[in-house]
PDB file of C-alpha atoms in Angstrom:
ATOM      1  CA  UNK W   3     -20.888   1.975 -21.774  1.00  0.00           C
ATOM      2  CA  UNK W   4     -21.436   3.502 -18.140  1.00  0.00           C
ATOM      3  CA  UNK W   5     -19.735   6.638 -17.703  1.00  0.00           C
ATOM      4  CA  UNK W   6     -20.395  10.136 -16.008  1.00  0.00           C
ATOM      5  CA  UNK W   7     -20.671  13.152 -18.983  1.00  0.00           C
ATOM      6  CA  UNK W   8     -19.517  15.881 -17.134  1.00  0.00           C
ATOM      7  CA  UNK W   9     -19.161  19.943 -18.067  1.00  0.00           C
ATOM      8  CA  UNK W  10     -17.643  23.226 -16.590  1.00  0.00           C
ATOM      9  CA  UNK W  11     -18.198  26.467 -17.327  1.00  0.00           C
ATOM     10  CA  UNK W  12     -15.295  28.911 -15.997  1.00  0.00           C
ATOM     11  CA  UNK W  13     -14.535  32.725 -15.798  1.00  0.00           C
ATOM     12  CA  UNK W  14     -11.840  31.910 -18.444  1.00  0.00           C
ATOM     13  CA  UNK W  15      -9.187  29.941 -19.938  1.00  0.00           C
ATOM     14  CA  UNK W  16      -6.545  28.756 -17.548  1.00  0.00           C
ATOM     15  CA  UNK W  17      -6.766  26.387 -14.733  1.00  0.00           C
ATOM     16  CA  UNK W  18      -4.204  27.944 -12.948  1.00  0.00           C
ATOM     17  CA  UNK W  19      -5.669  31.904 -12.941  1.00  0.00           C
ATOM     18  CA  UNK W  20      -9.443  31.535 -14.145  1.00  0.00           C
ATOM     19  CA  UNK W  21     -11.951  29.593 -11.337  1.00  0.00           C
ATOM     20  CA  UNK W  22     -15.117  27.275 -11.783  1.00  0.00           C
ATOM     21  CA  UNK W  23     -18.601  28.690 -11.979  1.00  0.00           C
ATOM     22  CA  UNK W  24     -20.830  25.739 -12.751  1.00  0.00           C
ATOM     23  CA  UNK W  25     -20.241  22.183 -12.835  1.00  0.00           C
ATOM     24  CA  UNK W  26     -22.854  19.909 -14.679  1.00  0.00           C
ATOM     25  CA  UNK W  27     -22.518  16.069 -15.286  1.00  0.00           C
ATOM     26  CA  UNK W  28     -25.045  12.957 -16.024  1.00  0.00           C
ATOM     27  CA  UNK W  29     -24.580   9.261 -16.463  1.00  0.00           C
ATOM     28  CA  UNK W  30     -24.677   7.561 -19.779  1.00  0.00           C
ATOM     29  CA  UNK W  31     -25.923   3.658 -18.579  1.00  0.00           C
ATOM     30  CA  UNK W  32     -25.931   1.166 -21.006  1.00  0.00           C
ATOM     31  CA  UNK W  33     -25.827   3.635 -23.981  1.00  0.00           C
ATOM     32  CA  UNK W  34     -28.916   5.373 -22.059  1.00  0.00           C
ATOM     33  CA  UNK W  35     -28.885   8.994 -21.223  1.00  0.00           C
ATOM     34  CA  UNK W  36     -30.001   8.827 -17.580  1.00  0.00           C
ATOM     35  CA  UNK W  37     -31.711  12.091 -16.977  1.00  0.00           C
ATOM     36  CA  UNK W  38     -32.266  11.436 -13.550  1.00  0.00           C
ATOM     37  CA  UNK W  39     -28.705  10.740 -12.439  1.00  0.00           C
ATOM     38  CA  UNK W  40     -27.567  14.177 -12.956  1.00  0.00           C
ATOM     39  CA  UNK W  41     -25.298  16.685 -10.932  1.00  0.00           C
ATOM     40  CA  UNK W  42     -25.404  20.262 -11.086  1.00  0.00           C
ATOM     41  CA  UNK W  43     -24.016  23.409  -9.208  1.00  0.00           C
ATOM     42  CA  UNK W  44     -23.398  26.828  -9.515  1.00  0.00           C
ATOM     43  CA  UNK W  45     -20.090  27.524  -7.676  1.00  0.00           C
ATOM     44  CA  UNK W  46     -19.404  30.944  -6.228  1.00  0.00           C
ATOM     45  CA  UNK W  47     -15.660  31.512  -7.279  1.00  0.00           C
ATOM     46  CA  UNK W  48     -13.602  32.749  -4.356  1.00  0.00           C
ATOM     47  CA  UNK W  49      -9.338  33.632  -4.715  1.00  0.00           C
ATOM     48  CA  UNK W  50      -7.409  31.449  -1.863  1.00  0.00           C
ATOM     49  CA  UNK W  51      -7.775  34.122   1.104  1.00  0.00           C
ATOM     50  CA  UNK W  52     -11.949  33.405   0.278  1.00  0.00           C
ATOM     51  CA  UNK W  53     -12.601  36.850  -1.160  1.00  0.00           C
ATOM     52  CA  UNK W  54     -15.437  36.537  -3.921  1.00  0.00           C
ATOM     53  CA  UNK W  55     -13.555  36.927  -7.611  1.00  0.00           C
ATOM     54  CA  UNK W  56     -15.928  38.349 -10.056  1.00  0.00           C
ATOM     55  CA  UNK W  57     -17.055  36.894 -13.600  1.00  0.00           C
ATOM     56  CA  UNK W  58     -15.462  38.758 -16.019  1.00  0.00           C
ATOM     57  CA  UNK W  59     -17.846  40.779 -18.470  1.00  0.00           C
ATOM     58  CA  UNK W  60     -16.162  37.938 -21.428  1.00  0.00           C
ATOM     59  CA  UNK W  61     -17.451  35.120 -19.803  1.00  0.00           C
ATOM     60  CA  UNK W  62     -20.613  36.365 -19.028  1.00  0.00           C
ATOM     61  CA  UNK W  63     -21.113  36.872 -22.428  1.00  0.00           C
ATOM     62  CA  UNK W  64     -20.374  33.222 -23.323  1.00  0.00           C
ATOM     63  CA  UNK W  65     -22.457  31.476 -20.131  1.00  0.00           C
ATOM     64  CA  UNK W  66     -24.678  33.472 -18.901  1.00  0.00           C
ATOM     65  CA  UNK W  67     -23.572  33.437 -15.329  1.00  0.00           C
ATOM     66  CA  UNK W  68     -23.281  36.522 -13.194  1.00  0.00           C
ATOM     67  CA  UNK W  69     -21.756  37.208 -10.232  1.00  0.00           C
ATOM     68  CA  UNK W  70     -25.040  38.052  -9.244  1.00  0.00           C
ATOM     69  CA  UNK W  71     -25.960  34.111  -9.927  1.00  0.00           C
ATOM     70  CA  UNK W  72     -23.239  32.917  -8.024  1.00  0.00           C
ATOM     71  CA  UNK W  73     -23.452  34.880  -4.385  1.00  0.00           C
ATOM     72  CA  UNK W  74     -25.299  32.110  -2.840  1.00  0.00           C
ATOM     73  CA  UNK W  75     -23.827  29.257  -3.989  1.00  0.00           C
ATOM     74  CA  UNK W  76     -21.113  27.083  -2.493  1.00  0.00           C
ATOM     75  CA  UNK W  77     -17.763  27.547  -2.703  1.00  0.00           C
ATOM     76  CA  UNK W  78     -15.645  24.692  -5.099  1.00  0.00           C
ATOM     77  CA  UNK W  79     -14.160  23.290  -1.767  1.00  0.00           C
ATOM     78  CA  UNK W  80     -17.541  22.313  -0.609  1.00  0.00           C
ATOM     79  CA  UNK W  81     -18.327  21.165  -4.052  1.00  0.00           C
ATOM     80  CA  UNK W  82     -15.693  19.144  -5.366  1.00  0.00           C
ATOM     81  CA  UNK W  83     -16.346  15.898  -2.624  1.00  0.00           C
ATOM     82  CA  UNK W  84     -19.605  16.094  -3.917  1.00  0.00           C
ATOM     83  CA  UNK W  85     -18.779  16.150  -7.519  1.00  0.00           C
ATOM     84  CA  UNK W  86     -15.624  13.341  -7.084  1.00  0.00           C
ATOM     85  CA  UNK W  87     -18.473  11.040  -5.234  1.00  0.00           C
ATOM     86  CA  UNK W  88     -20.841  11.308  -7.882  1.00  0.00           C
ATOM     87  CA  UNK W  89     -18.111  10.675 -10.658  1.00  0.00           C
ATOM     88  CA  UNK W  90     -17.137   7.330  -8.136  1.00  0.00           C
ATOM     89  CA  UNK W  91     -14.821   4.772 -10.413  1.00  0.00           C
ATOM     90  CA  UNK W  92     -16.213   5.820 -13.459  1.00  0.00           C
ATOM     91  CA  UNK W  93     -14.879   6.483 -16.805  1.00  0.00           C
ATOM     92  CA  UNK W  94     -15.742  10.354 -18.102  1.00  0.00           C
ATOM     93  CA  UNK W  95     -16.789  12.085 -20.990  1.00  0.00           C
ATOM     94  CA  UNK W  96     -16.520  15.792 -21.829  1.00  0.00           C
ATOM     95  CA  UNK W  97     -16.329  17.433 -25.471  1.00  0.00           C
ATOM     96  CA  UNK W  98     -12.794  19.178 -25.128  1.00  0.00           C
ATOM     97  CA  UNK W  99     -11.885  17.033 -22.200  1.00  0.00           C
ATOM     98  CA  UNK W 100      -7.953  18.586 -21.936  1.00  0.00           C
ATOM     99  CA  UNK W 101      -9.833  22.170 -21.120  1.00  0.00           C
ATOM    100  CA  UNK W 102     -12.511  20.215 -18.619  1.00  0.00           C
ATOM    101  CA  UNK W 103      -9.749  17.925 -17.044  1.00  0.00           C
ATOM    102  CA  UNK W 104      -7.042  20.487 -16.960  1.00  0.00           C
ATOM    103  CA  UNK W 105      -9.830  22.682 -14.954  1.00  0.00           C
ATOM    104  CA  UNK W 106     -10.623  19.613 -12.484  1.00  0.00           C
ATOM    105  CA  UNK W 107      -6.296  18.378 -12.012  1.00  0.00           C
ATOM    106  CA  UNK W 108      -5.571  22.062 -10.990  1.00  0.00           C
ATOM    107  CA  UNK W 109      -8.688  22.637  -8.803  1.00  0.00           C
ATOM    108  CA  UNK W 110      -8.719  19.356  -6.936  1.00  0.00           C
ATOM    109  CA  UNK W 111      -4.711  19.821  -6.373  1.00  0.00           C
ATOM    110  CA  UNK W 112      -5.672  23.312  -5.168  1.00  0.00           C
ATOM    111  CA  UNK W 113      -7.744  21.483  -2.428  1.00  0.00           C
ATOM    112  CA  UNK W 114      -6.252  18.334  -1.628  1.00  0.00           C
ATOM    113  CA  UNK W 115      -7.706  16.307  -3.703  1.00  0.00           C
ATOM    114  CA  UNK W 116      -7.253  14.312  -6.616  1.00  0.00           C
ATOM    115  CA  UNK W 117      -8.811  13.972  -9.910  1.00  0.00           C
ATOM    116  CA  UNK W 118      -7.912  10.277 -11.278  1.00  0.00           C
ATOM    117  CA  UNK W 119     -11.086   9.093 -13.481  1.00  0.00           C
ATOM    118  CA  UNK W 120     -10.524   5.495 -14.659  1.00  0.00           C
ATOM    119  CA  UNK W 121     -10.644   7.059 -18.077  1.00  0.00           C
ATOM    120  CA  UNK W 122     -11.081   9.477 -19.684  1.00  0.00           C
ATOM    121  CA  UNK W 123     -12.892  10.034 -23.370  1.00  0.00           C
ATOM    122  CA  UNK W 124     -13.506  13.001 -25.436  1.00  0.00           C
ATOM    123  CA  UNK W 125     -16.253  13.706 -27.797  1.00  0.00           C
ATOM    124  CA  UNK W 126     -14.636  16.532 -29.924  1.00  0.00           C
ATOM    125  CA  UNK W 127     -11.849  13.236 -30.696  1.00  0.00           C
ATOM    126  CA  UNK W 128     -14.213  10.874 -31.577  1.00  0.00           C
ATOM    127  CA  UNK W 129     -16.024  13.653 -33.672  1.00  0.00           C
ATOM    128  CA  UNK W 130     -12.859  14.059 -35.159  1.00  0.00           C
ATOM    129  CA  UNK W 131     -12.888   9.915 -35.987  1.00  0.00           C
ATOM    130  CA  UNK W 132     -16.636  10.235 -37.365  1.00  0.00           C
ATOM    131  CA  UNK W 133     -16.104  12.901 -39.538  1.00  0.00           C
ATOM    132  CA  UNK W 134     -12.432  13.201 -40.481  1.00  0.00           C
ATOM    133  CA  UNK W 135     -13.418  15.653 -43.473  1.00  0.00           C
ATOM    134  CA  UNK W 136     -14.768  18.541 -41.124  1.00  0.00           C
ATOM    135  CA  UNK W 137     -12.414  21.246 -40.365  1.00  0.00           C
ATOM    136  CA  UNK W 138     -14.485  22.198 -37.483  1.00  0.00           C
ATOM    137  CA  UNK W 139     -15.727  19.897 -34.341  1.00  0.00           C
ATOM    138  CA  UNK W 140     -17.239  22.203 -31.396  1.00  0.00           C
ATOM    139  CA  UNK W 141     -20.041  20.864 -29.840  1.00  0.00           C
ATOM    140  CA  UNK W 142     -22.565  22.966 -31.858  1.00  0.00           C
ATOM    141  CA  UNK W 143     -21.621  22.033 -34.899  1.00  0.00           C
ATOM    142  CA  UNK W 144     -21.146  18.597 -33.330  1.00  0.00           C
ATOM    143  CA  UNK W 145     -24.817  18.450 -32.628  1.00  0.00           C
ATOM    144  CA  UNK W 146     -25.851  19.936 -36.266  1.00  0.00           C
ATOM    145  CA  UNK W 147     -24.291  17.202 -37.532  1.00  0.00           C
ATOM    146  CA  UNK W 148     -25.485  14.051 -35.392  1.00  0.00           C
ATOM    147  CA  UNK W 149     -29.341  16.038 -35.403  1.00  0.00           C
ATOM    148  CA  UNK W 150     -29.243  16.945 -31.733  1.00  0.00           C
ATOM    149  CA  UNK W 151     -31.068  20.221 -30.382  1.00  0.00           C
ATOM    150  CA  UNK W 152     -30.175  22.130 -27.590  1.00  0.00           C
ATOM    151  CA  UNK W 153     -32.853  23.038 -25.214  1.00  0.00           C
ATOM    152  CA  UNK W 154     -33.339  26.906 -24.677  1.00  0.00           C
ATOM    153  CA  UNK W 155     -31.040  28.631 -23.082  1.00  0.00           C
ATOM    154  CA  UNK W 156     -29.171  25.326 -22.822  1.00  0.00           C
ATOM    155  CA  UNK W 157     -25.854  26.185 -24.851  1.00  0.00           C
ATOM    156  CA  UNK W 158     -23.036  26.949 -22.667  1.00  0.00           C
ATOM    157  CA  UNK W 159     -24.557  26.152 -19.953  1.00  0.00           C
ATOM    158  CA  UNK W 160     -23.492  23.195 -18.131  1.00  0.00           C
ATOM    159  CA  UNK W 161     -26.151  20.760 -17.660  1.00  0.00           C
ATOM    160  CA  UNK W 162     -27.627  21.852 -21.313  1.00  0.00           C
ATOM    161  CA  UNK W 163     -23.994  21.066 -22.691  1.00  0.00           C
ATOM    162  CA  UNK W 164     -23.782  17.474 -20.850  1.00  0.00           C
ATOM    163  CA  UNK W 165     -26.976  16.468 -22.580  1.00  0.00           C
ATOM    164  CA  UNK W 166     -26.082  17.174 -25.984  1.00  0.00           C
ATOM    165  CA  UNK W 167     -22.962  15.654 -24.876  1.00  0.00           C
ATOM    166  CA  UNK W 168     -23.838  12.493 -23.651  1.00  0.00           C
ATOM    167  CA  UNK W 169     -25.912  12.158 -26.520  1.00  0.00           C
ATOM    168  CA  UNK W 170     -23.693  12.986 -28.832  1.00  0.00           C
ATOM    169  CA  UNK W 171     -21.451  10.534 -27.307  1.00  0.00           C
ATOM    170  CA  UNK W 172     -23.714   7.533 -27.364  1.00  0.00           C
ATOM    171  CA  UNK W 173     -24.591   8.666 -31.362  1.00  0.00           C
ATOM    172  CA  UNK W 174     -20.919   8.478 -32.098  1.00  0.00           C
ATOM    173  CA  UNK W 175     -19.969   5.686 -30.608  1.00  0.00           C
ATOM    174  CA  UNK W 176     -22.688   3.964 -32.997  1.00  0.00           C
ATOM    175  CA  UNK W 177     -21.281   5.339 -35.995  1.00  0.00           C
ATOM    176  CA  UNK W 178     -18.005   4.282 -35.142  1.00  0.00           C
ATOM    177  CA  UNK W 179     -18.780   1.340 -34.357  1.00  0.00           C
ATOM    178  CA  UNK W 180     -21.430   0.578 -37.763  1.00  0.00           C
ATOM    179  CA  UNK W 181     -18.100   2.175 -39.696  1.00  0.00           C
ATOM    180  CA  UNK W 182     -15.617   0.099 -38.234  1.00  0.00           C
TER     181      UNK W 182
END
């Protein structure tokens, strides 16, 4: 069980129109959070003549990111080698990973690059294996259920999402497996 946990946050819903504004991710080693192996960036979201696009007031509300938050950091060309070395040959994680991969295929296409984990495994699915009677499966609720907290200011942010994550995914892997 070594894979990278990985989380966006973005200024909206489509990979094609909305950008990246913070990309968080961890290891999971041997069903072991690995706090220490951890990547994490704010990414100042630019349109493709470089002009700075701003956060819309609707995703501000949901992160907590600000265009104010973002003017210094680097731009998701100058981030994404990074991110794709630390990710290496590993499989991923995300909760929702069609919304986090969707983000990732259109912005490494946008740059010449390619996103091709080994594979790729989502924690809102195998929430939906654990607990099959739950109409519901986003990540808070997710967390409610397995007893995982959220540290302050941690929700919807993207390091404070990959750790419940990760978590979450190591808890649910041990119920599936005790269940199957």
């Amino acid at each position: 069980m070594n894979v990278v946990v990985f989380d966006l946050e973005t200024t909206g819903f489509s990979p094609e129109r909305d950008a990246i504004v913070e990309i968080g991710a961890m290891r999971v080693r041997d069903g072991r959070v690995v706090e220490d192996e951890r990547f994490e960036t704010l990414v100042r979201p630019v349109n493709s003549l470089g002009d700075p696009l701003r956060i819309p007031w609707r995703a501000q509300q949901v992160h907590g990111i600000s265009d104010a938050m973002v003017r210094g950091a680097p731009e998701l060309r100058d981030v994404l080698p990074a991110f794709l070395d630390f990710v290496g040959d590993s499989a991923v994680v995300a909760h929702n990973i069609g919304f986090d991969g969707g983000f990732l295929r259109a912005a490494t296409g946008r740059h010449g690059l390619r996103w091709a984990p080994r594979a790729e495994h989502c924690t809102m699915q195998l929430s939906r294996r654990a607990f099959p009677g739950e109409r519901s499966h986003r990540l808070d609720l997710l967390a409610e259920r397995l007893g995982l907290e959220f540290a302050p200011g941690g929700r919807h942010r993207s390091l404070g999402d990959v750790r419940v994550t990760a978590e979450a995914y190591v808890r649910l892997l041990e119920r599936l497996r005790v269940g199957a």
